[in-house]
Structure formats: C-alpha cells, structure tokens
mmCIF file of C-alpha atoms in Angstrom:
data_model
loop_
_atom_site.group_PDB
_atom_site.id
_atom_site.type_symbol
_atom_site.label_atom_id
_atom_site.label_comp_id
_atom_site.label_asym_id
_atom_site.label_seq_id
_atom_site.Cartn_x
_atom_site.Cartn_y
_atom_site.Cartn_z
ATOM 1 C CA ARG A 1 -125.433 61.067 -86.730
ATOM 2 C CA LYS A 2 -125.476 64.783 -87.523
ATOM 3 C CA GLU A 3 -126.483 67.136 -84.741
ATOM 4 C CA VAL A 4 -129.281 68.648 -86.806
ATOM 5 C CA GLU A 5 -130.909 67.108 -89.858
ATOM 6 C CA GLN A 6 -133.504 68.570 -92.179
ATOM 7 C CA ASP A 7 -135.670 67.534 -95.092
ATOM 8 C CA PRO A 8 -133.457 67.908 -98.155
ATOM 9 C CA GLY A 9 -135.998 69.696 -100.356
ATOM 10 C CA PRO A 10 -136.276 71.578 -102.598
ATOM 11 C CA PHE A 11 -139.955 72.302 -102.214
ATOM 12 C CA ASN A 12 -141.617 73.828 -105.264
ATOM 13 C CA VAL A 13 -145.152 74.973 -104.495
ATOM 14 C CA PRO A 14 -147.748 77.288 -106.044
ATOM 15 C CA GLU A 15 -148.864 80.471 -104.353
ATOM 16 C CA GLY A 16 -151.422 79.799 -101.668
ATOM 17 C CA ALA A 17 -150.134 76.324 -100.848
ATOM 18 C CA THR A 18 -149.382 75.074 -97.355
ATOM 19 C CA VAL A 19 -145.930 73.612 -96.875
ATOM 20 C CA ALA A 20 -144.251 71.955 -93.899
ATOM 21 C CA PHE A 21 -140.588 71.540 -93.080
ATOM 22 C CA ASN A 22 -139.201 69.080 -90.567
ATOM 23 C CA CYS A 23 -136.024 68.903 -88.602
ATOM 24 C CA THR A 24 -134.584 66.431 -86.100
ATOM 25 C CA TYR A 25 -131.838 66.966 -83.567
ATOM 26 C CA SER A 26 -129.616 64.457 -81.799
ATOM 27 C CA ASN A 27 -128.818 66.109 -78.470
ATOM 28 C CA SER A 28 -131.639 65.557 -76.034
ATOM 29 C CA ALA A 29 -130.147 68.208 -73.727
ATOM 30 C CA SER A 30 -130.793 70.980 -76.257
ATOM 31 C CA GLN A 31 -132.890 73.762 -74.784
ATOM 32 C CA SER A 32 -133.554 76.306 -77.509
ATOM 33 C CA PHE A 33 -134.752 75.846 -81.048
ATOM 34 C CA PHE A 34 -135.176 78.248 -83.916
ATOM 35 C CA TRP A 35 -136.162 78.618 -87.521
ATOM 36 C CA TYR A 36 -134.120 80.975 -89.659
ATOM 37 C CA ARG A 37 -134.722 82.228 -93.155
ATOM 38 C CA GLN A 38 -131.790 82.771 -95.499
ATOM 39 C CA ASP A 39 -131.982 84.508 -98.839
ATOM 40 C CA CYS A 40 -129.360 83.886 -101.481
ATOM 41 C CA ARG A 41 -125.943 85.270 -100.532
ATOM 42 C CA LYS A 42 -127.276 86.840 -97.351
ATOM 43 C CA GLU A 43 -126.945 86.137 -93.666
ATOM 44 C CA PRO A 44 -129.667 84.107 -91.919
ATOM 45 C CA LYS A 45 -132.506 86.059 -90.340
ATOM 46 C CA LEU A 46 -134.381 84.762 -87.313
ATOM 47 C CA LEU A 47 -137.888 83.760 -88.349
ATOM 48 C CA MET A 48 -139.138 82.446 -85.041
ATOM 49 C CA SER A 49 -138.188 80.623 -81.910
ATOM 50 C CA VAL A 50 -139.797 77.264 -81.265
ATOM 51 C CA TYR A 51 -141.459 76.413 -77.966
ATOM 52 C CA SER A 52 -142.837 73.183 -76.582
ATOM 53 C CA SER A 53 -146.328 74.613 -76.605
ATOM 54 C CA GLY A 54 -146.020 75.540 -80.246
ATOM 55 C CA ASN A 55 -146.111 79.084 -81.472
ATOM 56 C CA GLU A 56 -147.696 80.936 -84.326
ATOM 57 C CA ASP A 57 -146.784 84.153 -86.076
ATOM 58 C CA GLY A 58 -149.219 85.042 -88.815
ATOM 59 C CA ARG A 59 -148.954 82.394 -91.520
ATOM 60 C CA PHE A 60 -146.087 80.618 -89.770
ATOM 61 C CA THR A 61 -146.479 77.943 -87.096
ATOM 62 C CA ALA A 62 -143.610 76.200 -85.337
ATOM 63 C CA GLN A 63 -143.870 73.045 -83.257
ATOM 64 C CA LEU A 64 -141.473 71.199 -81.001
ATOM 65 C CA ASN A 65 -141.718 67.542 -80.006
ATOM 66 C CA ARG A 66 -139.107 66.881 -77.358
ATOM 67 C CA ALA A 67 -139.889 63.178 -77.049
ATOM 68 C CA SER A 68 -139.148 62.652 -80.744
ATOM 69 C CA GLN A 69 -136.495 65.401 -80.875
ATOM 70 C CA TYR A 70 -138.267 66.925 -83.800
ATOM 71 C CA ILE A 71 -139.216 70.460 -84.793
ATOM 72 C CA SER A 72 -141.404 71.629 -87.613
ATOM 73 C CA LEU A 73 -142.370 74.765 -89.474
ATOM 74 C CA LEU A 74 -145.669 75.172 -91.261
ATOM 75 C CA ILE A 75 -146.233 77.950 -93.762
ATOM 76 C CA ARG A 76 -149.812 78.599 -94.814
ATOM 77 C CA ASP A 77 -150.996 80.549 -97.845
ATOM 78 C CA SER A 78 -147.505 80.689 -99.365
ATOM 79 C CA LYS A 79 -146.440 83.942 -101.001
ATOM 80 C CA LEU A 80 -143.874 84.492 -103.716
ATOM 81 C CA SER A 81 -141.834 86.364 -101.135
ATOM 82 C CA ASP A 82 -141.570 83.226 -99.000
ATOM 83 C CA SER A 83 -139.116 81.759 -101.522
ATOM 84 C CA ALA A 84 -135.891 81.260 -99.567
ATOM 85 C CA THR A 85 -133.923 78.634 -97.684
ATOM 86 C CA TYR A 86 -135.239 77.747 -94.256
ATOM 87 C CA LEU A 87 -132.755 76.588 -91.659
ATOM 88 C CA CYS A 88 -133.555 75.012 -88.345
ATOM 89 C CA ALA A 89 -131.116 75.682 -85.551
ATOM 90 C CA VAL A 90 -130.539 74.142 -82.164
ATOM 91 C CA ASN A 91 -128.445 75.544 -79.370
ATOM 92 C CA ARG A 92 -125.455 73.675 -78.042
ATOM 93 C CA ARG A 93 -124.007 74.649 -74.703
ATOM 94 C CA SER A 94 -120.350 74.213 -73.958
ATOM 95 C CA GLN A 95 -117.753 75.801 -71.734
ATOM 96 C CA ALA A 96 -116.938 78.198 -74.552
ATOM 97 C CA GLY A 97 -120.491 79.411 -74.975
ATOM 98 C CA THR A 98 -123.898 78.599 -76.392
ATOM 99 C CA ALA A 99 -123.544 78.120 -80.129
ATOM 100 C CA LEU A 100 -126.202 77.573 -82.746
ATOM 101 C CA ILE A 101 -125.939 74.414 -84.798
ATOM 102 C CA PHE A 102 -127.764 74.610 -88.088
ATOM 103 C CA GLY A 103 -129.421 72.061 -90.294
ATOM 104 C CA LYS A 104 -128.528 71.922 -93.947
ATOM 105 C CA GLY A 105 -131.538 73.994 -94.892
ATOM 106 C CA THR A 106 -134.563 73.381 -97.035
ATOM 107 C CA THR A 107 -135.109 75.459 -100.134
ATOM 108 C CA LEU A 108 -138.616 76.698 -100.838
ATOM 109 C CA SER A 109 -139.632 78.040 -104.212
ATOM 110 C CA VAL A 110 -143.107 79.544 -104.491
ATOM 111 C CA SER A 111 -144.375 80.140 -107.996
ATOM 112 C CA SER A 112 -147.354 82.041 -109.388
ATOM 113 C CA GLY B 1 -130.306 97.997 -82.466
ATOM 114 C CA ALA B 2 -128.163 94.839 -82.334
ATOM 115 C CA VAL B 3 -126.261 95.388 -85.562
ATOM 116 C CA VAL B 4 -123.244 93.325 -86.515
ATOM 117 C CA SER B 5 -120.994 94.412 -89.350
ATOM 118 C CA GLN B 6 -118.342 92.534 -91.280
ATOM 119 C CA HIS B 7 -115.494 93.853 -93.338
ATOM 120 C CA PRO B 8 -114.789 93.294 -96.117
ATOM 121 C CA SER B 9 -118.060 92.145 -97.635
ATOM 122 C CA TRP B 10 -116.183 90.355 -100.354
ATOM 123 C CA VAL B 11 -112.549 89.706 -101.136
ATOM 124 C CA ILE B 12 -110.575 88.030 -103.870
ATOM 125 C CA CYS B 13 -107.042 86.934 -103.074
ATOM 126 C CA LYS B 14 -104.331 84.829 -104.580
ATOM 127 C CA SER B 15 -103.485 81.375 -103.339
ATOM 128 C CA GLY B 16 -100.923 81.473 -100.557
ATOM 129 C CA THR B 17 -101.835 84.893 -99.202
ATOM 130 C CA SER B 18 -103.593 85.662 -95.917
ATOM 131 C CA VAL B 19 -106.898 87.428 -95.513
ATOM 132 C CA LYS B 20 -108.296 89.095 -92.404
ATOM 133 C CA ILE B 21 -112.021 89.429 -91.846
ATOM 134 C CA GLU B 22 -113.393 91.743 -89.151
ATOM 135 C CA CYS B 23 -116.604 91.275 -87.217
ATOM 136 C CA ARG B 24 -117.914 94.191 -85.172
ATOM 137 C CA SER B 25 -120.907 94.597 -82.930
ATOM 138 C CA LEU B 26 -121.872 98.211 -83.586
ATOM 139 C CA ASP B 27 -124.320 99.040 -80.825
ATOM 140 C CA PHE B 28 -123.770 96.402 -78.178
ATOM 141 C CA GLN B 29 -121.014 94.591 -76.399
ATOM 142 C CA ALA B 30 -120.499 90.900 -76.980
ATOM 143 C CA THR B 31 -118.469 88.582 -74.811
ATOM 144 C CA THR B 32 -118.992 85.751 -77.248
ATOM 145 C CA MET B 33 -118.792 85.771 -81.014
ATOM 146 C CA PHE B 34 -119.023 82.869 -83.413
ATOM 147 C CA TRP B 35 -117.547 82.217 -86.828
ATOM 148 C CA TYR B 36 -119.383 80.147 -89.403
ATOM 149 C CA ARG B 37 -118.507 79.040 -92.916
ATOM 150 C CA GLN B 38 -120.994 78.235 -95.641
ATOM 151 C CA PHE B 39 -120.169 76.509 -98.917
ATOM 152 C CA PRO B 40 -122.613 76.786 -101.850
ATOM 153 C CA LYS B 41 -125.848 74.905 -101.190
ATOM 154 C CA GLN B 42 -124.558 73.826 -97.790
ATOM 155 C CA SER B 43 -125.516 74.860 -94.298
ATOM 156 C CA LEU B 44 -123.719 77.211 -91.964
ATOM 157 C CA MET B 45 -120.978 75.199 -90.312
ATOM 158 C CA LEU B 46 -119.726 76.452 -86.976
ATOM 159 C CA MET B 47 -115.974 76.956 -87.130
ATOM 160 C CA ALA B 48 -115.172 78.376 -83.723
ATOM 161 C CA THR B 49 -116.459 80.132 -80.630
ATOM 162 C CA SER B 50 -114.581 83.266 -79.720
ATOM 163 C CA ASN B 51 -114.588 84.751 -76.226
ATOM 164 C CA GLU B 52 -113.144 88.156 -75.489
ATOM 165 C CA GLY B 53 -109.752 87.927 -73.893
ATOM 166 C CA SER B 54 -109.303 84.189 -74.282
ATOM 167 C CA LYS B 55 -108.356 81.672 -76.925
ATOM 168 C CA ALA B 56 -110.998 80.618 -79.383
ATOM 169 C CA THR B 57 -112.556 77.163 -79.174
ATOM 170 C CA TYR B 58 -112.457 75.427 -82.532
ATOM 171 C CA GLU B 59 -114.836 72.807 -83.842
ATOM 172 C CA GLN B 60 -113.489 69.403 -84.695
ATOM 173 C CA GLY B 61 -111.835 69.414 -88.084
ATOM 174 C CA VAL B 62 -111.141 73.161 -88.168
ATOM 175 C CA GLU B 63 -107.423 73.943 -88.207
ATOM 176 C CA LYS B 64 -106.683 76.558 -85.579
ATOM 177 C CA ASP B 65 -103.326 77.417 -87.133
ATOM 178 C CA LYS B 66 -104.972 78.119 -90.448
ATOM 179 C CA PHE B 67 -107.953 80.069 -89.161
ATOM 180 C CA LEU B 68 -106.587 82.492 -86.603
ATOM 181 C CA ILE B 69 -109.180 84.152 -84.409
ATOM 182 C CA ASN B 70 -108.545 87.170 -82.241
ATOM 183 C CA HIS B 71 -111.170 88.681 -79.947
ATOM 184 C CA ALA B 72 -109.362 91.564 -78.305
ATOM 185 C CA SER B 73 -112.354 93.693 -77.347
ATOM 186 C CA LEU B 74 -116.043 93.350 -76.560
ATOM 187 C CA THR B 75 -116.967 94.694 -79.985
ATOM 188 C CA LEU B 76 -114.427 93.168 -82.350
ATOM 189 C CA SER B 77 -113.393 89.700 -83.416
ATOM 190 C CA THR B 78 -111.158 88.950 -86.385
ATOM 191 C CA LEU B 79 -110.701 85.821 -88.453
ATOM 192 C CA THR B 80 -107.517 85.480 -90.468
ATOM 193 C CA VAL B 81 -107.368 82.826 -93.147
ATOM 194 C CA THR B 82 -103.676 82.095 -93.469
ATOM 195 C CA SER B 83 -102.065 80.747 -96.624
ATOM 196 C CA ALA B 84 -105.431 80.646 -98.340
ATOM 197 C CA HIS B 85 -106.149 78.033 -100.987
ATOM 198 C CA PRO B 86 -108.998 77.761 -103.497
ATOM 199 C CA GLU B 87 -110.785 75.250 -101.246
ATOM 200 C CA ASP B 88 -111.028 77.998 -98.607
ATOM 201 C CA SER B 89 -113.297 79.971 -100.930
ATOM 202 C CA SER B 90 -116.539 80.275 -99.030
ATOM 203 C CA PHE B 91 -119.020 82.585 -97.324
ATOM 204 C CA TYR B 92 -117.787 83.443 -93.837
ATOM 205 C CA ILE B 93 -120.379 84.739 -91.370
ATOM 206 C CA CYS B 94 -119.913 85.898 -87.810
ATOM 207 C CA SER B 95 -122.489 86.257 -85.081
ATOM 208 C CA ALA B 96 -122.491 87.799 -81.648
ATOM 209 C CA ILE B 97 -124.424 87.391 -78.410
ATOM 210 C CA PRO B 98 -125.054 90.617 -76.487
ATOM 211 C CA LEU B 99 -123.921 90.737 -72.884
ATOM 212 C CA THR B 100 -127.548 91.265 -71.920
ATOM 213 C CA SER B 101 -128.739 88.084 -73.616
ATOM 214 C CA SER B 102 -128.042 84.447 -72.862
ATOM 215 C CA TYR B 103 -128.658 82.993 -76.283
ATOM 216 C CA GLU B 104 -130.009 85.420 -78.904
ATOM 217 C CA GLN B 105 -127.472 85.749 -81.690
ATOM 218 C CA TYR B 106 -127.115 88.530 -84.222
ATOM 219 C CA PHE B 107 -125.466 87.769 -87.513
ATOM 220 C CA GLY B 108 -123.162 89.848 -89.632
ATOM 221 C CA PRO B 109 -123.868 90.201 -93.365
ATOM 222 C CA GLY B 110 -121.101 87.771 -94.265
ATOM 223 C CA THR B 111 -117.849 87.961 -96.210
ATOM 224 C CA ARG B 112 -117.498 86.188 -99.503
ATOM 225 C CA LEU B 113 -113.932 84.973 -99.991
ATOM 226 C CA THR B 114 -112.669 83.814 -103.363
ATOM 227 C CA VAL B 115 -109.151 82.416 -103.572
ATOM 228 C CA THR B 116 -107.729 82.192 -107.077
#
C-alpha cells in the first residue's frame, strides 16, 4: 500500500462550485499533514496545514480524521485561479530527518 | 524570508554525461535538505534526505551511486546525476528545513533535466 493516496481526478468544475479532495495515509504514527498547491512546471506551495480540529482559511477548509487516516480539502466558491494540482503531504520521521511524502496529486480545472 | 534557490533551472545534456544541480538556502541555514523527483503527471517522489556533514539517506529504489548527493555546508546541497540517460529526464526539486523549525519545508523552484 502506498504511503499516501489521493483521488485520481481530474476534477472539472464551473466557477462557483464546491469541490472536495480526499487523501488517505498508511502510517498511523504520522503527526503532521499538509495540502500543497502546484502549478504547472512549478514547485509546490504550501496551501495549509491540517489539524485534528479542522481548519479554515477563507474558501478553503481542511479536515483530518486520524481514526480513518484520512484528510480532506474543501474549496468553496471555486475561482478560475484555483485551477492547479493539489497535493496532500504527510510527514515521515526517520533517523535522517522528517521528510514529506506526497500523494500523486489531484488536478482541478475551474472553467467559466 | 525562507528562500531556496536551485541552479540551473533547466538543463539539456547528452546521454552518458553527468549533471550537477545546486540547492541553496539563501536566507537561512538548513541542517536537512531533501531531493525529490517528479515525472510528468506524477507526484513528487522523495529521492533522498541530505544532512550537512553526513552521508545522504536514499529512498528504496534510488541508486546512490547514480545520484550523488553532497551537503558540505548549512546552505548548500548538490545532486549529481552521473552517466545520465533519457529515463533520468525529470523535474528535480529540493527542499530545506530551517534550523529554527522542526518540520516546515521550503522548496526550491526546481530544475528541469532533459537527457537526449
């Protein structure tokens, strides 16, 4: 089983739509969870961290369910500028350091 | 603050040659840096964890003799792709964790390698 798995997508939605992405992780010892946004041919940019209590940043809401080892990202009132690939990431601690393990990414295309 | 640079941003080389990619933390010191590789329409795959002054730790399936990593200072890590082949063509991205942070990573802009 892969360490981090995501909805394959792509998601094609009209402006104003609400869209949700899901991600599961296999290591129950994982402590930190993130959503990143990646535009074509660019590096990933941190969108938000994900906490057990859930967190919201404007139109974006992230949730964590530790029991199900599942994280989600909800985008409300989609904008054209939200078109990108969204990657979930989970930390993995080892003797070498704490690395981020990424899901495959889900592509979102918002159209007018 | 927290800027990571990579050089070159893109490179084209012939099969069989070696290519060195630099990753620098410009305004912070980083004990740990990471190297990722991303093929088209694929996710970022962790290649190795690089700690200053020690040998890099490679992920399973990544050939350490082919992807040489050197982390000689707190602001610089290099990845050398030796005897490159067309299948090594990819987007290579580094990231760094500041000394003052336990987990927050900052990513470089990536290096696009094309091997002909």
